[in-house]
PDB file of C-alpha atoms and ligand atoms in Angstrom:
ATOM      1  CA  UNK A  19     -26.747 -10.175   7.089  1.00 56.00           C
ATOM      2  CA  UNK A  20     -23.983 -11.537   4.492  1.00 59.00           C
ATOM      3  CA  UNK A  21     -26.677 -13.455   2.598  1.00 67.00           C
ATOM      4  CA  UNK A  22     -28.743 -10.323   1.624  1.00 82.00           C
ATOM      5  CA  UNK A  23     -25.857  -8.353   0.178  1.00 87.00           C
ATOM      6  CA  UNK A  24     -24.686  -8.749  -3.681  1.00 91.00           C
ATOM      7  CA  UNK A  25     -21.730 -10.969  -4.382  1.00 95.00           C
ATOM      8  CA  UNK A  26     -19.110  -9.333  -5.468  1.00 97.00           C
ATOM      9  CA  UNK A  27     -18.184  -8.451  -8.881  1.00 98.00           C
ATOM     10  CA  UNK A  28     -15.443  -7.931 -11.388  1.00 98.00           C
ATOM     11  CA  UNK A  29     -15.126  -4.974 -13.436  1.00 98.00           C
ATOM     12  CA  UNK A  30     -13.058  -4.050 -16.194  1.00 99.00           C
ATOM     13  CA  UNK A  31     -11.663  -0.300 -16.736  1.00 99.00           C
ATOM     14  CA  UNK A  32      -9.423   1.268 -19.160  1.00 99.00           C
ATOM     15  CA  UNK A  33      -6.923   3.748 -19.214  1.00 98.00           C
ATOM     16  CA  UNK A  34      -6.973   5.549 -22.431  1.00 98.00           C
ATOM     17  CA  UNK A  35      -3.560   7.422 -22.943  1.00 98.00           C
ATOM     18  CA  UNK A  36      -3.283  10.159 -25.861  1.00 98.00           C
ATOM     19  CA  UNK A  37      -0.062  11.982 -25.762  1.00 97.00           C
ATOM     20  CA  UNK A  38       0.016  13.192 -21.916  1.00 97.00           C
ATOM     21  CA  UNK A  39      -3.773  12.810 -21.473  1.00 98.00           C
ATOM     22  CA  UNK A  40      -6.491  10.496 -19.990  1.00 98.00           C
ATOM     23  CA  UNK A  41      -9.992   9.901 -21.070  1.00 98.00           C
ATOM     24  CA  UNK A  42     -12.742  10.551 -18.689  1.00 98.00           C
ATOM     25  CA  UNK A  43     -16.411  10.907 -18.176  1.00 98.00           C
ATOM     26  CA  UNK A  44     -18.432  12.041 -15.497  1.00 98.00           C
ATOM     27  CA  UNK A  45     -20.750   9.306 -14.350  1.00 98.00           C
ATOM     28  CA  UNK A  46     -24.726   9.203 -14.288  1.00 98.00           C
ATOM     29  CA  UNK A  47     -25.352   6.567 -12.002  1.00 95.00           C
ATOM     30  CA  UNK A  48     -27.982   5.712  -9.683  1.00 93.00           C
ATOM     31  CA  UNK A  49     -25.921   3.121  -8.034  1.00 92.00           C
ATOM     32  CA  UNK A  50     -21.837   4.733  -7.754  1.00 95.00           C
ATOM     33  CA  UNK A  51     -19.801   7.577  -8.109  1.00 96.00           C
ATOM     34  CA  UNK A  52     -23.011   9.772  -9.507  1.00 97.00           C
ATOM     35  CA  UNK A  53     -21.050  12.794 -10.841  1.00 98.00           C
ATOM     36  CA  UNK A  54     -17.825  11.686 -10.499  1.00 98.00           C
ATOM     37  CA  UNK A  55     -15.044  11.214 -13.204  1.00 98.00           C
ATOM     38  CA  UNK A  56     -14.227   7.707 -14.050  1.00 98.00           C
ATOM     39  CA  UNK A  57     -12.459   5.670 -16.927  1.00 98.00           C
ATOM     40  CA  UNK A  58     -14.590   4.017 -19.766  1.00 98.00           C
ATOM     41  CA  UNK A  59     -15.389   0.337 -18.513  1.00 98.00           C
ATOM     42  CA  UNK A  60     -17.946  -2.031 -17.056  1.00 98.00           C
ATOM     43  CA  UNK A  61     -18.777  -5.856 -15.940  1.00 98.00           C
ATOM     44  CA  UNK A  62     -16.924  -8.804 -16.998  1.00 98.00           C
ATOM     45  CA  UNK A  63     -19.356 -10.858 -18.648  1.00 98.00           C
ATOM     46  CA  UNK A  64     -18.998 -14.454 -18.914  1.00 98.00           C
ATOM     47  CA  UNK A  65     -16.501 -15.990 -20.640  1.00 98.00           C
ATOM     48  CA  UNK A  66     -14.586 -12.922 -21.625  1.00 98.00           C
ATOM     49  CA  UNK A  67     -11.139 -12.334 -21.452  1.00 98.00           C
ATOM     50  CA  UNK A  68      -9.719  -8.626 -19.670  1.00 98.00           C
ATOM     51  CA  UNK A  69      -8.863  -7.555 -22.864  1.00 98.00           C
ATOM     52  CA  UNK A  70     -12.005  -8.658 -24.496  1.00 98.00           C
ATOM     53  CA  UNK A  71     -13.829  -6.697 -21.871  1.00 98.00           C
ATOM     54  CA  UNK A  72     -11.963  -3.732 -22.289  1.00 98.00           C
ATOM     55  CA  UNK A  73     -12.177  -3.323 -25.997  1.00 98.00           C
ATOM     56  CA  UNK A  74     -15.872  -3.929 -25.777  1.00 98.00           C
ATOM     57  CA  UNK A  75     -16.568  -1.564 -23.192  1.00 98.00           C
ATOM     58  CA  UNK A  76     -14.652   1.522 -24.854  1.00 98.00           C
ATOM     59  CA  UNK A  77     -16.326   0.716 -27.813  1.00 98.00           C
ATOM     60  CA  UNK A  78     -19.803   0.504 -26.126  1.00 98.00           C
ATOM     61  CA  UNK A  79     -19.182   3.666 -24.260  1.00 98.00           C
ATOM     62  CA  UNK A  80     -16.860   5.937 -26.508  1.00 98.00           C
ATOM     63  CA  UNK A  81     -17.275   4.261 -30.329  1.00 98.00           C
ATOM     64  CA  UNK A  82     -13.554   3.767 -30.122  1.00 98.00           C
ATOM     65  CA  UNK A  83     -12.539   1.188 -32.185  1.00 98.00           C
ATOM     66  CA  UNK A  84      -9.683  -0.659 -30.594  1.00 97.00           C
ATOM     67  CA  UNK A  85      -9.324  -2.687 -33.804  1.00 92.00           C
ATOM     68  CA  UNK A  86      -6.754  -5.425 -34.041  1.00 92.00           C
ATOM     69  CA  UNK A  87      -3.313  -2.777 -33.854  1.00 89.00           C
ATOM     70  CA  UNK A  88      -3.694  -1.376 -30.165  1.00 98.00           C
ATOM     71  CA  UNK A  89      -2.013  -3.617 -27.378  1.00 98.00           C
ATOM     72  CA  UNK A  90      -4.412  -3.668 -24.591  1.00 98.00           C
ATOM     73  CA  UNK A  91      -2.241  -3.999 -21.278  1.00 98.00           C
ATOM     74  CA  UNK A  92      -3.377  -4.927 -18.125  1.00 98.00           C
ATOM     75  CA  UNK A  93      -2.048  -2.688 -15.121  1.00 98.00           C
ATOM     76  CA  UNK A  94      -3.205  -3.390 -11.930  1.00 98.00           C
ATOM     77  CA  UNK A  95      -6.030  -4.342  -9.697  1.00 98.00           C
ATOM     78  CA  UNK A  96      -8.068  -3.042  -7.070  1.00 98.00           C
ATOM     79  CA  UNK A  97     -10.512  -4.211  -4.322  1.00 98.00           C
ATOM     80  CA  UNK A  98     -13.796  -1.484  -3.978  1.00 98.00           C
ATOM     81  CA  UNK A  99     -16.424  -1.879  -1.384  1.00 96.00           C
ATOM     82  CA  UNK A 100     -18.965   0.568  -2.013  1.00 94.00           C
ATOM     83  CA  UNK A 101     -20.869   0.694   1.412  1.00 92.00           C
ATOM     84  CA  UNK A 102     -21.757   4.339   1.487  1.00 89.00           C
ATOM     85  CA  UNK A 103     -23.998   4.627  -1.713  1.00 86.00           C
ATOM     86  CA  UNK A 104     -27.368   4.115  -2.898  1.00 87.00           C
ATOM     87  CA  UNK A 105     -26.409   0.537  -3.905  1.00 88.00           C
ATOM     88  CA  UNK A 106     -24.004  -1.249  -1.652  1.00 92.00           C
ATOM     89  CA  UNK A 107     -21.759  -3.104  -3.993  1.00 94.00           C
ATOM     90  CA  UNK A 108     -18.196  -4.406  -3.986  1.00 97.00           C
ATOM     91  CA  UNK A 109     -16.119  -4.536  -6.893  1.00 98.00           C
ATOM     92  CA  UNK A 110     -12.679  -6.018  -7.986  1.00 98.00           C
ATOM     93  CA  UNK A 111     -11.762  -3.703 -10.505  1.00 98.00           C
ATOM     94  CA  UNK A 112      -9.129  -4.535 -13.493  1.00 98.00           C
ATOM     95  CA  UNK A 113      -7.239  -1.803 -14.995  1.00 98.00           C
ATOM     96  CA  UNK A 114      -6.259  -1.956 -18.206  1.00 98.00           C
ATOM     97  CA  UNK A 115      -4.310   0.414 -20.538  1.00 98.00           C
ATOM     98  CA  UNK A 116      -4.005   1.299 -24.341  1.00 98.00           C
ATOM     99  CA  UNK A 117      -1.777   3.879 -25.315  1.00 98.00           C
ATOM    100  CA  UNK A 118      -3.503   5.763 -28.407  1.00 98.00           C
ATOM    101  CA  UNK A 119      -1.759   6.884 -31.960  1.00 97.00           C
ATOM    102  CA  UNK A 120      -1.579  10.669 -31.106  1.00 96.00           C
ATOM    103  CA  UNK A 121      -2.404  10.741 -34.770  1.00 96.00           C
ATOM    104  CA  UNK A 122      -5.419   8.458 -34.368  1.00 96.00           C
ATOM    105  CA  UNK A 123      -8.319  10.676 -35.646  1.00 93.00           C
ATOM    106  CA  UNK A 124     -11.130   8.554 -34.715  1.00 96.00           C
ATOM    107  CA  UNK A 125     -13.518  10.746 -32.596  1.00 96.00           C
ATOM    108  CA  UNK A 126     -15.048  10.007 -29.296  1.00 98.00           C
ATOM    109  CA  UNK A 127     -18.976   9.603 -28.686  1.00 98.00           C
ATOM    110  CA  UNK A 128     -21.052   9.603 -25.933  1.00 98.00           C
ATOM    111  CA  UNK A 129     -22.990   6.250 -26.703  1.00 98.00           C
ATOM    112  CA  UNK A 130     -24.497   6.030 -23.386  1.00 98.00           C
ATOM    113  CA  UNK A 131     -25.736   9.706 -22.446  1.00 98.00           C
ATOM    114  CA  UNK A 132     -27.756   7.820 -19.666  1.00 98.00           C
ATOM    115  CA  UNK A 133     -24.682   6.798 -17.796  1.00 98.00           C
ATOM    116  CA  UNK A 134     -22.358   9.732 -18.569  1.00 98.00           C
ATOM    117  CA  UNK A 135     -22.559  13.219 -18.995  1.00 98.00           C
ATOM    118  CA  UNK A 136     -19.572  13.368 -21.558  1.00 98.00           C
ATOM    119  CA  UNK A 137     -16.005  12.192 -22.648  1.00 98.00           C
ATOM    120  CA  UNK A 138     -13.000  14.776 -22.217  1.00 98.00           C
ATOM    121  CA  UNK A 139      -9.154  14.230 -22.529  1.00 98.00           C
ATOM    122  CA  UNK A 140      -7.541  15.435 -19.541  1.00 98.00           C
ATOM    123  CA  UNK A 141      -4.122  16.161 -19.398  1.00 98.00           C
ATOM    124  CA  UNK A 142      -2.511  14.186 -16.440  1.00 98.00           C
ATOM    125  CA  UNK A 143      -1.373  17.023 -14.388  1.00 97.00           C
ATOM    126  CA  UNK A 144      -4.716  18.714 -14.230  1.00 98.00           C
ATOM    127  CA  UNK A 145      -7.027  16.105 -13.787  1.00 98.00           C
ATOM    128  CA  UNK A 146     -10.875  17.035 -12.774  1.00 98.00           C
ATOM    129  CA  UNK A 147     -12.604  16.750  -9.478  1.00 98.00           C
ATOM    130  CA  UNK A 148     -13.991  14.701  -8.082  1.00 98.00           C
ATOM    131  CA  UNK A 149     -12.536  11.669  -9.648  1.00 98.00           C
ATOM    132  CA  UNK A 150     -14.353   8.468  -8.780  1.00 98.00           C
ATOM    133  CA  UNK A 151     -13.193   6.893  -5.670  1.00 98.00           C
ATOM    134  CA  UNK A 152     -11.078   4.153  -6.688  1.00 98.00           C
ATOM    135  CA  UNK A 153      -9.157   6.089  -9.078  1.00 98.00           C
ATOM    136  CA  UNK A 154      -8.947   8.655  -6.218  1.00 98.00           C
ATOM    137  CA  UNK A 155      -7.193   6.260  -4.346  1.00 97.00           C
ATOM    138  CA  UNK A 156      -5.103   4.757  -6.793  1.00 97.00           C
ATOM    139  CA  UNK A 157      -3.715   8.332  -7.755  1.00 97.00           C
ATOM    140  CA  UNK A 158      -3.528   9.266  -4.176  1.00 96.00           C
ATOM    141  CA  UNK A 159      -1.513   6.056  -3.813  1.00 97.00           C
ATOM    142  CA  UNK A 160       1.168   7.036  -6.475  1.00 97.00           C
ATOM    143  CA  UNK A 161      -0.072   4.842  -9.250  1.00 98.00           C
ATOM    144  CA  UNK A 162       1.002   6.639 -12.716  1.00 98.00           C
ATOM    145  CA  UNK A 163      -0.581   4.753 -15.611  1.00 98.00           C
ATOM    146  CA  UNK A 164       2.045   6.502 -18.066  1.00 98.00           C
ATOM    147  CA  UNK A 165       4.904   4.567 -16.461  1.00 97.00           C
ATOM    148  CA  UNK A 166       6.270   1.564 -18.712  1.00 92.00           C
TER     149      UNK A 166
HETATM  150  P1  LIG B 204     -22.186  -2.726 -18.294  1.00 86.06           P
HETATM  151  O1  LIG B 204     -23.975  -2.917 -18.049  1.00 86.06           O
HETATM  152  O2  LIG B 204     -21.910  -1.991 -19.524  1.00 86.06           O
HETATM  153  O3  LIG B 204     -21.157  -3.875 -17.770  1.00 86.06           O
HETATM  154  O4  LIG B 204     -21.815  -2.020 -16.751  1.00 86.06           O
HETATM  155  P2  LIG B 204     -21.369  -0.036 -16.792  1.00 86.06           P
HETATM  156  O5  LIG B 204     -22.704   0.495 -16.627  1.00 86.06           O
HETATM  157  O6  LIG B 204     -20.720   0.219 -17.969  1.00 86.06           O
HETATM  158  O7  LIG B 204     -20.629  -0.187 -15.304  1.00 86.06           O
HETATM  159  P3  LIG B 204     -19.925   0.952 -14.773  1.00 86.06           P
HETATM  160  O8  LIG B 204     -20.387   1.285 -13.652  1.00 86.06           O
HETATM  161  O9  LIG B 204     -19.027   1.872 -15.631  1.00 86.06           O
HETATM  162  O10 LIG B 204     -18.395  -0.022 -14.104  1.00 86.06           O
HETATM  163  C1  LIG B 204     -18.719  -1.179 -13.341  1.00 86.06           C
HETATM  164  C2  LIG B 204     -18.120  -0.936 -12.104  1.00 86.06           C
HETATM  165  O11 LIG B 204     -16.641  -0.759 -12.186  1.00 86.06           O
HETATM  166  C3  LIG B 204     -18.575   0.331 -11.379  1.00 86.06           C
HETATM  167  O12 LIG B 204     -19.617   0.390 -10.876  1.00 86.06           O
HETATM  168  C4  LIG B 204     -17.662   0.570 -10.543  1.00 86.06           C
HETATM  169  C5  LIG B 204     -16.333  -0.113 -10.909  1.00 86.06           C
HETATM  170  N1  LIG B 204     -15.106   0.686 -11.489  1.00 86.06           N
HETATM  171  C6  LIG B 204     -14.011   1.106 -10.261  1.00 86.06           C
HETATM  172  N2  LIG B 204     -13.389   2.219 -11.097  1.00 86.06           N
HETATM  173  C7  LIG B 204     -14.222   2.329 -12.120  1.00 86.06           C
HETATM  174  C8  LIG B 204     -13.727   3.441 -13.140  1.00 86.06           C
HETATM  175  O13 LIG B 204     -12.996   4.047 -13.287  1.00 86.06           O
HETATM  176  N3  LIG B 204     -14.667   3.494 -13.986  1.00 86.06           N
HETATM  177  C9  LIG B 204     -15.705   2.535 -14.331  1.00 86.06           C
HETATM  178  N4  LIG B 204     -16.600   2.853 -15.446  1.00 86.06           N
HETATM  179  N5  LIG B 204     -16.025   2.127 -13.484  1.00 86.06           N
HETATM  180  C10 LIG B 204     -15.256   1.614 -12.529  1.00 86.06           C
HETATM  181  O14 LIG B 204     -14.112   0.448  -9.720  1.00 86.06           O
HETATM  182 MG1  LIG B 205     -20.592  -0.440 -20.161  1.00 86.06          MG
HETATM  183 MG1  LIG B 206     -19.481   1.827 -17.651  1.00 86.06          MG
END
């Protein structure tokens, strides 16, 4: 019954773009999307703006410091209900974008190895499989994070 199910939560995830590539990591999760390739991101915390949450999760998970110079843009939102996963959950997922300077030499680190096998840049025309379902669904629907 509905009262035994968790309330929907808000997640903020980030398309980090560098040249024509995006940053993805293979999830390690006992709850949702295990072994699928996903964007950095996580749960919106009390009082945060979407931009603050995006910068915090990117820093916590990859070490990349978006600092004051990068623009963190809102792209879109999707509604994701996970019923066939070890933990049933419902996320309203906010997708943000940051276009990195191709000259930015910061290294990407796997700072949460218990949650991710490692981060890599993948060319937009050659994304890995399987993608985390919310991402797969968007891209199949024609969504392009590189469009202005
Ligand atoms: P936190 O404790 O750091 O707040 O959470 P997290 O451990 O980083 O959470 P997460 O699972 O990485 O992200 C929260 C939820 O966001 C995830 O369970 C489902 C939803 N989500 C999507 N698409 C994506 C995506 O591409 N990447 C990530 N990381 N989460 C996504 O709907
Ligand atoms: Mg996180
Ligand atoms: Mg995360």
